[in-house]
PDB file of C-alpha atoms in Angstrom:
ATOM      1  CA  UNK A  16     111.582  11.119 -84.634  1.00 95.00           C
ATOM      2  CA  UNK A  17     113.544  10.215 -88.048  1.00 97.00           C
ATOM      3  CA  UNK A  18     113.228   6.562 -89.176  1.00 98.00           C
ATOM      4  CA  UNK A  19     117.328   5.560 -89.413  1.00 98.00           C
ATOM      5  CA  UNK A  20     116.679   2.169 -90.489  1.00 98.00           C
ATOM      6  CA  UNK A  21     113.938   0.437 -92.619  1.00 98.00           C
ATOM      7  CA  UNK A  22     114.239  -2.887 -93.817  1.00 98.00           C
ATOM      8  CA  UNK A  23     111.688  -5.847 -93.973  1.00 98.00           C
ATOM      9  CA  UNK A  24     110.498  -6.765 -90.615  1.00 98.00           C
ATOM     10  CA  UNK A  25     112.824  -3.947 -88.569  1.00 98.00           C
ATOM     11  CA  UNK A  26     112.776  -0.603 -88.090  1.00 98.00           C
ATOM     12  CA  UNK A  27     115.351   1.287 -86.179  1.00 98.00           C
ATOM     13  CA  UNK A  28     114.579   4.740 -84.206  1.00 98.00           C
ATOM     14  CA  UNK A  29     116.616   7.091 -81.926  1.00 94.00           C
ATOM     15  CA  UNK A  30     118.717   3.930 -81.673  1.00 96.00           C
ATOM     16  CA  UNK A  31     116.287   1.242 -80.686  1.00 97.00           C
ATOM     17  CA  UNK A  32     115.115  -1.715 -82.993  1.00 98.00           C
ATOM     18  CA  UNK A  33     111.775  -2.877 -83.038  1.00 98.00           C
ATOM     19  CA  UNK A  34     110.423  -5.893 -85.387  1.00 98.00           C
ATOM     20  CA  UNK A  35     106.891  -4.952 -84.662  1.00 97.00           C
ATOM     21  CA  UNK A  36     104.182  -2.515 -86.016  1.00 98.00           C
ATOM     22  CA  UNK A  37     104.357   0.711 -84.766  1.00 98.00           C
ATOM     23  CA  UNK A  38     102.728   4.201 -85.045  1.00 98.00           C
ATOM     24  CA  UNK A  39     105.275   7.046 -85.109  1.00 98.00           C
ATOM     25  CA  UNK A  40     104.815  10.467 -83.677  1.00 98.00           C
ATOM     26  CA  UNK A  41     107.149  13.240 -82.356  1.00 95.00           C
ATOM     27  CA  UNK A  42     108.932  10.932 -79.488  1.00 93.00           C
ATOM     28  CA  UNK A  43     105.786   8.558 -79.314  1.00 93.00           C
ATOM     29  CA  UNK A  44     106.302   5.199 -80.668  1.00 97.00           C
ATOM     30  CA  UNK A  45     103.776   2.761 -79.992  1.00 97.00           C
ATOM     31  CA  UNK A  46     103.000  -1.026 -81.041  1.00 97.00           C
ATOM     32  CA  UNK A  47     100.340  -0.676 -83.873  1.00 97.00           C
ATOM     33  CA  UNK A  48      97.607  -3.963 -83.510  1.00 94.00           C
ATOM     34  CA  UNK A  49      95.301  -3.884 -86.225  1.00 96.00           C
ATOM     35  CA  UNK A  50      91.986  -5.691 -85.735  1.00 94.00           C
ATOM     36  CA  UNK A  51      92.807  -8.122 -89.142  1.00 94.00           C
ATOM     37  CA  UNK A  52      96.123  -8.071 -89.862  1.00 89.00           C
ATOM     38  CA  UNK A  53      96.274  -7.269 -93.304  1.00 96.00           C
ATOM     39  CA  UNK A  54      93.457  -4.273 -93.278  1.00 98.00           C
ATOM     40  CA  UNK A  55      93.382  -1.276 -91.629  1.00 98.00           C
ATOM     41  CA  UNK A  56      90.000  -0.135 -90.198  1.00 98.00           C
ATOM     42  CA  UNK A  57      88.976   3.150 -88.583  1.00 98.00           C
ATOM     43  CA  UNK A  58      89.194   1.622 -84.919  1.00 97.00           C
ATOM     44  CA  UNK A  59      92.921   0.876 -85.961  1.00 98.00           C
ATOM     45  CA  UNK A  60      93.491   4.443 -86.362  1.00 98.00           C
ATOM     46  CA  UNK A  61      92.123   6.096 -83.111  1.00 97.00           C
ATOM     47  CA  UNK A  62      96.239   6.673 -81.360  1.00 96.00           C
ATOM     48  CA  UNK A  63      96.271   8.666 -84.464  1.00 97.00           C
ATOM     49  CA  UNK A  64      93.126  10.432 -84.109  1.00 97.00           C
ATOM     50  CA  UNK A  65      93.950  11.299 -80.974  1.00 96.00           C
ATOM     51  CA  UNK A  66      97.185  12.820 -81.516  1.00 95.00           C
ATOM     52  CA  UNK A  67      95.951  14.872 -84.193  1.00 96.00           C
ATOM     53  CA  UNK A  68      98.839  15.222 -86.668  1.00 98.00           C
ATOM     54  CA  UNK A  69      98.929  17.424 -90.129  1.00 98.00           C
ATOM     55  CA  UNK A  70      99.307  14.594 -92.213  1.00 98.00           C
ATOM     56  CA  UNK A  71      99.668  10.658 -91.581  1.00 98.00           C
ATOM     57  CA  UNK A  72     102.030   7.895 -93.366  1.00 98.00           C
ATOM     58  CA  UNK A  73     100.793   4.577 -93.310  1.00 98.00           C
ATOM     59  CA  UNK A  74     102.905   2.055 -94.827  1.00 98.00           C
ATOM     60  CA  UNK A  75     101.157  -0.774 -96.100  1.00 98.00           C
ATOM     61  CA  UNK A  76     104.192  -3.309 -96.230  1.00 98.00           C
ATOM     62  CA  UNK A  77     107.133  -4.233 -97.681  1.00 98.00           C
ATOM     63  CA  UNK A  78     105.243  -5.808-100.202  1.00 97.00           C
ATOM     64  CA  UNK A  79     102.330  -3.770 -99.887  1.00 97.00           C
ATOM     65  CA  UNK A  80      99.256  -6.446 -98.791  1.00 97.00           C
ATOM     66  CA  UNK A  81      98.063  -4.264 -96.177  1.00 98.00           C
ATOM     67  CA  UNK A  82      94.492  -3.087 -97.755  1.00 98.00           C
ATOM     68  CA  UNK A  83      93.509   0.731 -95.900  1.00 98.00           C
ATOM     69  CA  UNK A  84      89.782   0.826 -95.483  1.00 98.00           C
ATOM     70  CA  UNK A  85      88.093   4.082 -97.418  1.00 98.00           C
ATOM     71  CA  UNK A  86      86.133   4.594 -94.527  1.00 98.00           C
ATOM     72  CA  UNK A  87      89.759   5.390 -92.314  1.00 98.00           C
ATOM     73  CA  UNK A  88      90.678   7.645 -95.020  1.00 98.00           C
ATOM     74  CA  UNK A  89      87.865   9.435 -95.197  1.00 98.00           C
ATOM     75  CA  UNK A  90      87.539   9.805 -91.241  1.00 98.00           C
ATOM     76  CA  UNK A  91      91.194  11.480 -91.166  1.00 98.00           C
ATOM     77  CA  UNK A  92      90.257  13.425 -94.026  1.00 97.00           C
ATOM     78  CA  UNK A  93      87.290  14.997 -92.277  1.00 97.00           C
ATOM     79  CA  UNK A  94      89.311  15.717 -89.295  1.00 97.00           C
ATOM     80  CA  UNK A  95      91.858  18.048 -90.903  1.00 97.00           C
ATOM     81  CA  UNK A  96      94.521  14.771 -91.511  1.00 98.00           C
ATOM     82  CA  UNK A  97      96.149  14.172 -94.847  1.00 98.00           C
ATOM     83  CA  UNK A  98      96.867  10.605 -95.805  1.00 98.00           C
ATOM     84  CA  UNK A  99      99.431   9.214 -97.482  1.00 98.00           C
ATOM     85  CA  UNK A 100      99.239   5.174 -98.012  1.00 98.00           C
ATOM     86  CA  UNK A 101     102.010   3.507 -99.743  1.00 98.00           C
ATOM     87  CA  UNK A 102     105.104   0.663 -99.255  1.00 98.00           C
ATOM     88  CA  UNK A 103     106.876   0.989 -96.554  1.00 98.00           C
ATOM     89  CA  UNK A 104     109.900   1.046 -97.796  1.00 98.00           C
ATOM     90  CA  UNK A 105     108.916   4.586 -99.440  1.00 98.00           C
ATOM     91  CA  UNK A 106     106.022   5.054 -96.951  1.00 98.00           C
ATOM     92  CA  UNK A 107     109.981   5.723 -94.351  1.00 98.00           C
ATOM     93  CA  UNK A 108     111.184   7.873 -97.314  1.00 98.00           C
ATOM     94  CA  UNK A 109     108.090  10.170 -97.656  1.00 98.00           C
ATOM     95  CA  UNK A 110     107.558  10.678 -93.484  1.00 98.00           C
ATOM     96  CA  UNK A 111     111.325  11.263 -93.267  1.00 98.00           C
ATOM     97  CA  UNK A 112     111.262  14.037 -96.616  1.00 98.00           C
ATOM     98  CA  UNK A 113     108.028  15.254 -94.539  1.00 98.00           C
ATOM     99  CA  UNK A 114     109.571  15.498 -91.209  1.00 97.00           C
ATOM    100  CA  UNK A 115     112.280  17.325 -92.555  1.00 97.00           C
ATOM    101  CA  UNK A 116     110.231  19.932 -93.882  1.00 98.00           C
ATOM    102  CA  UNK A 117     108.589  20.580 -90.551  1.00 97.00           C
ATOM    103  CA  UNK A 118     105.508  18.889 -91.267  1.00 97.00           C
ATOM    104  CA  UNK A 119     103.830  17.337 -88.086  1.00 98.00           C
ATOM    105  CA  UNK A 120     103.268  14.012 -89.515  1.00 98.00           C
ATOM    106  CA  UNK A 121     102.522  10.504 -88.027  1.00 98.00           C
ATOM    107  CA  UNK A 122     103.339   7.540 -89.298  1.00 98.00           C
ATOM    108  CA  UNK A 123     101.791   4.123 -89.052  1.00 98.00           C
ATOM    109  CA  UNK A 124     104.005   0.698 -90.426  1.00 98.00           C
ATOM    110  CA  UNK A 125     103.633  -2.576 -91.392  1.00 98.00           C
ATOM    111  CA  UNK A 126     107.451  -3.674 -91.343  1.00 98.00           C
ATOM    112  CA  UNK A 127     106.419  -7.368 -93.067  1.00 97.00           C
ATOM    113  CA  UNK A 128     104.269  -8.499 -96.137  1.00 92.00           C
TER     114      UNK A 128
END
C-alpha cells in the first residue's frame, strides 16, 4: 500500500488518515507502540518479524529523535531483512521508490518529533 500523504503527525493511505504510528505492509496497517517512545527496541519490531518482509523502512520522525537500537538492526539483519532508518519524511519517499520497484518492503513510522 503506497503512502499518498506524509506530513508531520498524519499519514494518509488507500484513503484513510491516521495521526498515529503505524507499521505498513501489503494491505496491513497496524498502530506501532514502542516500549519508550523515542527508541525502538527489538520487542518493538516483532509485527515485522513476523511478517517477514525483504527489506524494512523505519522512519525515525519528522525531525528524526527516534534512536533505533543496534540490537533491532542486527536481529532483522540476521533474519534475511534489510533496514533502512531515516526521516520520515524521506523514510515515505524511499518505501514508496521501493514499493514501486516490486520490493516487498515494510515500513514502520513515527509521524511526530
Amino acid at each position: 500500500m503506497k503512502v499518498e500523504h506524509y506530513s508531520f503527525g498524519l499519514i494518509k493511505l488507500n484513503g484513510q488518515e491516521f495521526r498515529h504510528d503505524v507499521i505498513v505492509y501489503g494491505d496491513f496497517v497496524k498502530k506501532w507502540w514502542r516500549k519508550e517512545g523515542h527508541r525502538v527496541q527489538v520487542e518493538d519490531v516483532e509485527d515485522i518479524l513476523r511478517l517477514r518482509p525483504e527489506m524494512v523502512v523505519i522512519g525515525t520522525g519528522y525531525y528524526g529523535v527516534v534512536r533505533v537500537d543496534r540490537e533491532v538492526i542486527e536481529k532483522l539483519r540476521d533474519k534475511g531483512i534489510d533496514v533502512i532508518c531515516e526521516e520520515s519524511r524521506r523514510a515515505v519517499e524511499t518505501y514508496n521508490r521501493l514499493l514501486e520497484e516490486g520490493k516487498k518492503v515494510a515500513l514502520a513510522i513515527h509521524l511526530t518529533c
